[in-house]
Short mmCIF file of N, CA, C and O in Angstrom, two decimals:
data_model
loop_
_atom_site.label_atom_id
_atom_site.label_comp_id
_atom_site.label_asym_id
_atom_site.label_seq_id
_atom_site.Cartn_x
_atom_site.Cartn_y
_atom_site.Cartn_z
N UNK A 35 175.90 139.60 -109.48
CA UNK A 35 175.18 138.11 -110.01
C UNK A 35 175.46 137.01 -108.91
O UNK A 35 174.30 136.40 -108.14
N UNK A 36 176.41 137.04 -108.52
CA UNK A 36 176.94 135.75 -107.36
C UNK A 36 176.28 136.42 -106.05
O UNK A 36 175.46 135.58 -105.23
N UNK A 37 176.32 137.78 -105.88
CA UNK A 37 175.52 137.74 -104.33
C UNK A 37 173.99 137.89 -104.28
O UNK A 37 173.28 137.65 -103.23
N UNK A 38 173.46 137.99 -105.47
CA UNK A 38 172.09 137.91 -105.63
C UNK A 38 171.90 136.28 -105.34
O UNK A 38 170.81 135.85 -104.66
N UNK A 39 172.63 135.81 -106.18
CA UNK A 39 172.39 134.08 -106.02
C UNK A 39 172.24 133.68 -104.43
O UNK A 39 171.74 132.88 -103.94
N UNK A 40 173.32 134.13 -103.93
CA UNK A 40 173.54 134.15 -102.44
C UNK A 40 172.24 134.46 -101.42
O UNK A 40 172.01 133.80 -100.50
N UNK A 41 172.16 135.78 -101.74
CA UNK A 41 170.85 136.11 -101.02
C UNK A 41 169.77 135.36 -101.17
O UNK A 41 168.88 135.00 -100.30
N UNK A 42 169.67 135.02 -102.47
CA UNK A 42 168.15 134.18 -102.62
C UNK A 42 168.41 132.58 -101.97
O UNK A 42 167.45 132.42 -101.33
N UNK A 43 169.20 132.55 -101.93
CA UNK A 43 169.51 130.87 -101.34
C UNK A 43 169.35 131.17 -99.83
O UNK A 43 168.80 129.98 -99.10
N UNK A 44 170.15 131.79 -98.97
CA UNK A 44 169.71 132.38 -97.68
C UNK A 44 168.27 132.48 -97.62
O UNK A 44 167.85 132.03 -96.66
N UNK A 45 167.88 133.27 -98.28
CA UNK A 45 166.27 133.47 -98.05
C UNK A 45 165.34 132.48 -98.26
O UNK A 45 164.53 132.01 -97.34
N UNK A 46 165.67 131.49 -99.14
CA UNK A 46 165.24 130.35 -99.31
C UNK A 46 165.24 129.13 -98.25
O UNK A 46 164.40 128.65 -97.82
N UNK A 47 166.30 129.28 -97.54
CA UNK A 47 167.07 128.27 -96.74
C UNK A 47 166.20 129.00 -95.31
O UNK A 47 165.74 127.96 -94.15
N UNK A 48 166.03 130.21 -94.97
CA UNK A 48 165.39 130.57 -93.84
C UNK A 48 163.95 130.54 -93.95
O UNK A 48 163.57 130.14 -93.05
N UNK A 49 163.36 130.74 -95.32
CA UNK A 49 162.05 130.43 -95.28
C UNK A 49 161.35 128.86 -94.99
O UNK A 49 160.71 128.40 -94.41
N UNK A 50 162.30 128.07 -95.43
CA UNK A 50 162.45 126.43 -95.27
C UNK A 50 162.26 126.21 -93.78
O UNK A 50 161.56 125.21 -93.32
N UNK A 51 163.57 126.63 -93.03
CA UNK A 51 163.63 126.28 -91.74
C UNK A 51 162.39 127.06 -90.87
O UNK A 51 161.79 126.26 -89.93
N UNK A 52 161.95 128.23 -91.23
CA UNK A 52 160.46 128.58 -90.59
C UNK A 52 159.22 127.88 -90.88
O UNK A 52 158.48 127.72 -89.91
N UNK A 53 159.28 127.55 -92.10
CA UNK A 53 157.92 126.65 -92.43
C UNK A 53 158.22 125.51 -91.87
O UNK A 53 157.15 124.72 -91.06
N UNK A 54 159.22 124.76 -91.35
CA UNK A 54 159.20 123.64 -90.50
C UNK A 54 158.73 123.76 -89.24
O UNK A 54 158.46 122.92 -88.66
N UNK A 55 159.11 124.80 -88.73
CA UNK A 55 158.44 125.54 -87.44
C UNK A 55 159.33 124.81 -86.52
O UNK A 55 159.33 124.57 -85.25
N UNK A 56 160.75 124.20 -86.75
CA UNK A 56 161.68 123.60 -86.04
C UNK A 56 162.37 124.56 -85.18
O UNK A 56 162.76 125.68 -85.80
N UNK A 57 162.57 124.65 -83.89
CA UNK A 57 163.40 125.46 -83.10
C UNK A 57 164.61 124.65 -82.42
O UNK A 57 164.64 123.10 -82.29
N UNK A 58 165.73 125.41 -82.11
CA UNK A 58 166.84 124.51 -81.47
C UNK A 58 166.14 123.85 -80.11
O UNK A 58 165.55 124.18 -79.31
N UNK A 59 166.90 122.69 -80.20
CA UNK A 59 166.50 121.88 -78.71
C UNK A 59 167.09 122.45 -77.61
O UNK A 59 167.92 122.38 -77.63
N UNK A 60 165.98 122.22 -76.45
CA UNK A 60 166.33 122.27 -75.44
C UNK A 60 167.28 121.42 -74.67
O UNK A 60 166.88 120.42 -74.72
N UNK A 61 168.24 121.90 -73.83
CA UNK A 61 168.53 120.84 -73.25
C UNK A 61 168.18 119.92 -72.60
O UNK A 61 166.94 120.35 -71.97
N UNK A 62 168.47 118.68 -72.37
CA UNK A 62 167.59 117.46 -71.93
C UNK A 62 167.81 117.65 -70.15
O UNK A 62 168.90 118.11 -69.80
N UNK A 63 166.64 117.58 -69.59
CA UNK A 63 166.41 117.78 -68.20
C UNK A 63 166.21 116.65 -67.70
O UNK A 63 165.20 115.62 -68.29
N UNK A 64 166.42 115.86 -66.37
CA UNK A 64 166.00 114.62 -65.93
C UNK A 64 165.31 115.06 -64.96
O UNK A 64 165.76 115.78 -64.00
N UNK A 65 164.31 114.26 -64.86
CA UNK A 65 163.25 114.59 -63.34
C UNK A 65 164.09 113.74 -62.44
O UNK A 65 164.40 112.39 -62.62
N UNK A 66 164.40 114.01 -61.05
CA UNK A 66 165.08 113.32 -60.19
C UNK A 66 164.32 112.63 -59.70
O UNK A 66 162.87 112.31 -59.35
N UNK A 67 164.75 111.62 -59.49
CA UNK A 67 164.48 110.46 -58.50
C UNK A 67 164.27 110.57 -57.27
O UNK A 67 164.89 111.42 -56.81
N UNK A 68 163.52 109.95 -56.42
CA UNK A 68 163.31 110.26 -54.93
C UNK A 68 165.01 109.76 -54.24
O UNK A 68 165.25 108.57 -54.88
N UNK A 69 165.48 110.93 -53.76
CA UNK A 69 166.45 110.69 -53.15
C UNK A 69 167.83 110.82 -53.88
O UNK A 69 168.75 110.50 -53.47
N UNK A 70 167.50 111.28 -55.22
CA UNK A 70 168.65 111.64 -56.11
C UNK A 70 169.46 112.60 -55.53
O UNK A 70 168.63 113.83 -55.29
N UNK A 71 170.72 112.61 -55.73
CA UNK A 71 171.61 113.69 -55.59
C UNK A 71 171.96 114.65 -56.16
O UNK A 71 171.79 114.18 -57.83
N UNK A 72 171.49 115.92 -56.26
CA UNK A 72 171.41 117.14 -57.53
C UNK A 72 172.85 117.20 -57.99
O UNK A 72 172.87 117.71 -59.13
N UNK A 73 173.78 117.00 -57.26
CA UNK A 73 175.23 116.57 -57.89
C UNK A 73 175.73 115.89 -59.04
O UNK A 73 176.45 115.96 -59.87
N UNK A 74 174.49 115.12 -59.05
CA UNK A 74 174.62 113.79 -60.53
C UNK A 74 173.72 114.25 -61.58
O UNK A 74 174.55 114.08 -62.82
N UNK A 75 172.84 115.46 -61.60
CA UNK A 75 172.58 115.95 -62.58
C UNK A 75 172.93 117.61 -63.21
O UNK A 75 172.10 118.23 -64.06
N UNK A 76 173.74 117.69 -62.62
CA UNK A 76 174.54 119.32 -62.83
C UNK A 76 175.82 118.99 -63.23
O UNK A 76 176.47 118.23 -62.50
N UNK A 77 176.29 119.64 -63.86
CA UNK A 77 177.61 119.76 -64.42
C UNK A 77 178.39 121.09 -64.24
O UNK A 77 177.76 122.15 -64.45
N UNK A 78 179.54 120.80 -64.19
CA UNK A 78 180.44 122.19 -63.77
C UNK A 78 181.76 121.96 -64.46
O UNK A 78 182.51 121.03 -65.18
N UNK A 79 182.09 123.25 -65.28
CA UNK A 79 183.41 123.25 -66.07
C UNK A 79 184.02 124.32 -65.97
O UNK A 79 183.31 125.71 -65.85
N UNK A 80 185.32 124.67 -65.37
CA UNK A 80 185.95 125.89 -65.03
C UNK A 80 187.02 126.15 -66.14
O UNK A 80 187.13 125.23 -67.05
N UNK A 81 187.08 127.55 -66.82
CA UNK A 81 188.01 127.76 -67.72
C UNK A 81 188.68 129.26 -67.29
O UNK A 81 188.67 129.84 -66.35
N UNK A 82 189.85 129.11 -68.08
CA UNK A 82 190.86 130.33 -68.03
C UNK A 82 191.02 130.91 -69.28
O UNK A 82 191.40 130.37 -70.29
N UNK A 83 190.55 132.40 -69.27
CA UNK A 83 190.96 132.85 -70.64
C UNK A 83 191.61 133.66 -70.36
O UNK A 83 191.92 134.94 -69.29
N UNK A 84 192.89 133.93 -71.32
CA UNK A 84 194.07 135.07 -71.21
C UNK A 84 192.95 136.34 -71.55
O UNK A 84 192.75 136.49 -72.71
N UNK A 85 193.28 137.40 -70.79
CA UNK A 85 192.81 138.94 -71.03
C UNK A 85 193.78 139.80 -70.60
O UNK A 85 194.39 139.64 -69.27
N UNK A 86 194.30 140.39 -71.57
CA UNK A 86 195.52 141.51 -71.15
C UNK A 86 196.83 140.45 -70.93
O UNK A 86 197.49 139.99 -72.07
N UNK A 87 197.37 140.52 -69.44
CA UNK A 87 198.37 140.18 -69.29
C UNK A 87 198.37 138.92 -68.51
O UNK A 87 199.24 138.32 -67.56
N UNK A 88 196.91 138.52 -68.02
CA UNK A 88 196.62 137.43 -66.97
C UNK A 88 195.50 136.84 -67.62
O UNK A 88 194.94 136.91 -68.62
N UNK A 89 195.33 135.91 -66.30
CA UNK A 89 193.89 134.93 -67.09
C UNK A 89 192.62 135.39 -66.31
O UNK A 89 192.69 135.68 -64.96
N UNK A 90 191.39 135.19 -66.58
CA UNK A 90 190.24 135.50 -66.00
C UNK A 90 189.50 133.84 -66.00
O UNK A 90 189.51 133.26 -66.79
N UNK A 91 189.09 133.63 -64.79
CA UNK A 91 188.97 132.61 -64.37
C UNK A 91 187.15 132.31 -64.26
O UNK A 91 186.81 133.30 -63.48
N UNK A 92 186.56 131.29 -64.79
CA UNK A 92 185.29 131.08 -64.59
C UNK A 92 184.83 130.05 -64.56
O UNK A 92 185.35 128.98 -64.79
N UNK A 93 183.48 129.77 -64.10
CA UNK A 93 182.89 128.36 -63.52
C UNK A 93 181.55 128.35 -64.49
O UNK A 93 180.67 129.51 -64.15
N UNK A 94 181.38 127.24 -65.43
CA UNK A 94 180.22 127.48 -65.81
C UNK A 94 179.27 126.15 -65.15
O UNK A 94 180.18 125.05 -65.13
N UNK A 95 178.06 126.24 -64.66
CA UNK A 95 177.41 125.23 -64.23
C UNK A 95 176.17 125.41 -65.26
O UNK A 95 175.31 126.16 -65.29
N UNK A 96 175.89 123.96 -65.30
CA UNK A 96 174.86 123.63 -66.22
C UNK A 96 173.90 122.85 -65.57
O UNK A 96 173.99 121.84 -64.80
N UNK A 97 172.65 122.91 -65.63
CA UNK A 97 171.40 122.33 -64.34
C UNK A 97 170.54 121.42 -65.73
O UNK A 97 170.01 122.07 -66.25
N UNK A 98 170.92 119.92 -65.37
CA UNK A 98 170.31 119.12 -66.06
C UNK A 98 169.19 118.31 -65.41
O UNK A 98 168.64 117.35 -65.55
N UNK A 99 169.08 118.81 -64.25
CA UNK A 99 167.78 118.37 -63.24
C UNK A 99 166.47 118.72 -63.86
O UNK A 99 166.32 119.90 -64.35
N UNK A 100 165.32 118.45 -63.47
CA UNK A 100 164.34 118.72 -63.86
C UNK A 100 163.80 119.40 -62.55
O UNK A 100 162.33 119.84 -62.72
N UNK A 101 164.69 120.01 -61.64
CA UNK A 101 164.11 121.01 -60.58
C UNK A 101 165.21 122.03 -60.43
O UNK A 101 166.34 122.05 -60.93
N UNK A 102 164.92 123.28 -59.96
CA UNK A 102 165.94 124.35 -59.74
C UNK A 102 166.82 123.70 -58.68
O UNK A 102 166.55 123.00 -58.02
N UNK A 103 168.13 124.29 -58.87
CA UNK A 103 169.36 123.57 -57.70
C UNK A 103 169.91 125.21 -57.50
O UNK A 103 169.72 126.38 -58.03
N UNK A 104 170.14 125.01 -56.15
CA UNK A 104 171.26 126.18 -55.66
C UNK A 104 172.43 125.35 -55.28
O UNK A 104 172.56 124.50 -54.66
N UNK A 105 173.42 126.15 -56.05
CA UNK A 105 174.97 125.55 -56.04
C UNK A 105 176.07 126.27 -55.43
O UNK A 105 175.51 127.74 -55.28
N UNK A 106 176.90 125.93 -54.75
CA UNK A 106 178.11 127.05 -54.16
C UNK A 106 179.10 126.19 -55.04
O UNK A 106 179.16 125.02 -55.13
N UNK A 107 179.86 127.43 -55.79
CA UNK A 107 181.34 126.93 -56.95
C UNK A 107 182.18 127.48 -56.19
O UNK A 107 182.34 128.69 -55.48
N UNK A 108 183.46 126.75 -56.63
CA UNK A 108 184.92 126.98 -56.09
C UNK A 108 185.72 126.52 -56.72
O UNK A 108 185.49 125.25 -57.74
N UNK A 109 187.07 126.99 -56.84
CA UNK A 109 188.21 126.42 -58.06
C UNK A 109 189.13 126.09 -57.06
O UNK A 109 189.17 126.52 -55.77
N UNK A 110 190.29 124.93 -57.32
CA UNK A 110 191.50 124.78 -56.58
C UNK A 110 191.92 126.10 -56.35
O UNK A 110 192.74 126.05 -55.51
N UNK A 111 192.23 126.96 -57.52
CA UNK A 111 193.03 128.34 -57.29
C UNK A 111 192.63 129.28 -56.12
O UNK A 111 193.42 129.80 -55.58
N UNK A 112 191.22 129.20 -56.43
CA UNK A 112 190.29 130.25 -55.51
C UNK A 112 189.33 129.36 -54.53
O UNK A 112 188.25 129.09 -54.71
N UNK A 113 189.78 128.50 -53.35
CA UNK A 113 188.72 127.68 -52.81
C UNK A 113 187.87 128.75 -51.86
O UNK A 113 186.67 128.22 -51.45
N UNK A 114 188.40 129.71 -51.37
CA UNK A 114 187.32 131.04 -50.82
C UNK A 114 187.50 132.48 -51.65
O UNK A 114 188.65 132.66 -52.13
N UNK A 115 186.46 133.06 -51.68
CA UNK A 115 185.20 133.07 -51.21
C UNK A 115 184.74 131.92 -52.43
O UNK A 115 184.76 132.13 -53.42
N UNK A 116 183.82 131.10 -51.62
CA UNK A 116 183.02 130.32 -52.47
C UNK A 116 181.42 130.96 -52.93
O UNK A 116 181.41 132.00 -52.48
N UNK A 117 181.25 130.94 -54.42
CA UNK A 117 180.24 131.62 -55.08
C UNK A 117 179.04 130.89 -55.06
O UNK A 117 179.03 129.64 -55.25
N UNK A 118 177.75 131.58 -54.80
CA UNK A 118 176.37 130.93 -54.41
C UNK A 118 175.82 131.30 -55.78
O UNK A 118 175.52 132.45 -56.12
N UNK A 119 175.00 130.16 -56.55
CA UNK A 119 174.28 130.49 -57.61
C UNK A 119 172.89 129.78 -57.55
O UNK A 119 172.79 128.72 -56.62
N UNK A 120 171.77 130.20 -58.18
CA UNK A 120 170.64 129.17 -58.33
C UNK A 120 170.12 129.43 -59.87
O UNK A 120 170.51 130.47 -60.16
N UNK A 121 169.67 128.10 -60.33
CA UNK A 121 169.83 127.55 -61.23
C UNK A 121 168.55 127.08 -61.83
O UNK A 121 168.36 126.00 -61.11
N UNK A 122 167.63 127.49 -62.78
CA UNK A 122 166.31 126.77 -63.35
C UNK A 122 167.08 125.66 -64.02
O UNK A 122 167.73 125.45 -64.69
N UNK A 123 165.78 124.69 -64.22
CA UNK A 123 166.04 123.44 -65.25
C UNK A 123 166.30 123.84 -66.56
O UNK A 123 166.04 124.58 -66.99
N UNK A 124 167.55 123.01 -67.00
CA UNK A 124 167.70 123.01 -68.20
C UNK A 124 168.43 124.29 -68.57
O UNK A 124 169.04 124.74 -69.57
N UNK A 125 168.86 125.29 -67.71
CA UNK A 125 169.54 126.65 -67.87
C UNK A 125 171.12 126.27 -67.45
O UNK A 125 171.21 125.38 -66.77
N UNK A 126 171.80 127.31 -67.95
CA UNK A 126 173.23 127.06 -67.16
C UNK A 126 173.71 128.77 -66.60
O UNK A 126 173.14 129.75 -67.33
N UNK A 127 174.65 129.13 -66.17
CA UNK A 127 175.13 129.96 -65.37
C UNK A 127 176.57 130.25 -65.63
O UNK A 127 177.47 128.94 -65.19
N UNK A 128 177.44 131.38 -65.92
CA UNK A 128 178.88 131.32 -65.61
C UNK A 128 178.96 132.30 -64.81
O UNK A 128 178.44 133.55 -64.60
N UNK A 129 180.03 132.19 -63.88
CA UNK A 129 180.37 132.70 -62.69
C UNK A 129 181.91 133.18 -62.78
O UNK A 129 182.98 132.23 -62.95
N UNK A 130 182.19 134.75 -62.77
CA UNK A 130 183.57 134.72 -62.93
C UNK A 130 184.51 134.50 -61.66
O UNK A 130 183.69 135.24 -60.61
N UNK A 131 185.33 133.83 -61.28
CA UNK A 131 185.90 133.69 -59.55
C UNK A 131 186.90 134.58 -59.47
O UNK A 131 187.45 134.90 -58.26
N UNK A 132 187.83 135.06 -60.61
CA UNK A 132 189.10 135.59 -60.55
C UNK A 132 189.55 136.39 -61.61
O UNK A 132 189.25 135.81 -62.74
N UNK A 133 189.72 137.46 -61.84
CA UNK A 133 190.56 138.20 -62.83
C UNK A 133 191.82 138.41 -62.15
O UNK A 133 192.39 138.81 -61.14
N UNK A 134 192.96 138.58 -63.52
CA UNK A 134 194.11 138.67 -63.29
C UNK A 134 194.71 137.83 -62.50
O UNK A 134 196.02 138.03 -61.89
N UNK A 135 194.81 136.60 -62.72
CA UNK A 135 195.42 135.48 -62.10
C UNK A 135 196.57 134.89 -63.19
O UNK A 135 196.39 134.70 -64.36
N UNK A 136 197.46 134.42 -62.67
CA UNK A 136 198.69 133.68 -63.11
C UNK A 136 198.55 132.50 -63.52
O UNK A 136 199.19 132.11 -64.55
N UNK A 137 197.31 131.81 -62.82
CA UNK A 137 197.38 130.58 -62.98
C UNK A 137 196.51 130.25 -64.56
O UNK A 137 195.36 130.89 -64.80
N UNK A 138 197.07 129.42 -65.61
CA UNK A 138 196.45 129.11 -66.64
C UNK A 138 195.52 128.00 -66.61
O UNK A 138 194.73 127.40 -67.67
N UNK A 139 195.62 127.45 -65.85
CA UNK A 139 194.66 126.06 -65.54
C UNK A 139 193.91 126.27 -64.21
O UNK A 139 194.58 126.65 -63.21
N UNK A 140 192.77 125.39 -64.06
CA UNK A 140 192.02 125.54 -62.71
C UNK A 140 191.17 124.22 -62.67
O UNK A 140 190.80 123.66 -64.06
N UNK A 141 190.49 123.73 -61.91
CA UNK A 141 189.61 122.85 -61.71
C UNK A 141 188.42 123.36 -60.74
O UNK A 141 188.94 123.89 -59.99
N UNK A 142 187.24 123.35 -61.09
CA UNK A 142 186.01 123.82 -60.74
C UNK A 142 185.29 122.58 -59.84
O UNK A 142 185.46 121.30 -60.36
N UNK A 143 184.79 123.15 -58.72
CA UNK A 143 183.88 122.31 -57.84
C UNK A 143 182.64 122.56 -57.53
O UNK A 143 182.53 123.99 -57.61
N UNK A 144 181.80 121.95 -57.16
CA UNK A 144 180.26 122.26 -56.84
C UNK A 144 180.00 121.39 -55.81
O UNK A 144 180.29 120.25 -55.48
N UNK A 145 178.75 122.10 -55.15
CA UNK A 145 178.20 121.34 -53.99
C UNK A 145 176.64 121.91 -54.40
O UNK A 145 176.41 123.49 -53.92
N UNK A 146 175.74 120.92 -54.77
CA UNK A 146 174.21 121.51 -55.19
C UNK A 146 173.03 121.02 -54.10
O UNK A 146 173.32 119.65 -53.65
N UNK A 147 172.19 121.65 -53.97
CA UNK A 147 171.13 120.86 -53.42
C UNK A 147 169.85 121.46 -54.03
O UNK A 147 169.78 122.31 -54.86
N UNK A 148 168.49 120.98 -54.35
CA UNK A 148 167.43 121.19 -54.88
C UNK A 148 166.67 122.23 -54.04
O UNK A 148 166.99 122.37 -53.10
N UNK A 149 166.32 123.05 -54.98
CA UNK A 149 165.56 124.52 -54.25
C UNK A 149 164.11 124.03 -54.16
O UNK A 149 163.58 123.26 -54.73
#
């Protein structure tokens, strides 16, 4: 009896959400001002996830610019080789920079240009 009520409630909520026509909002993007540095409207975050007996390092780049960007990414743990990525406006990309690292903390860096 409780299951039927829960299913009915979920279906009702789903129908209401569909009827509203609302979708998840897209990330905000800024139209670059003349002479704006693309490093101002992009965000970078490094993370270390414990996998097995070591850490996997990754960098997430979010493009909040109104134009596509090309970026070079690196960390303080692995300054070389640098990773190159291209990201459209409002999108993000994650790049794995190292697997099997003993380091559980890292700092990510970026250098971006408009494409």
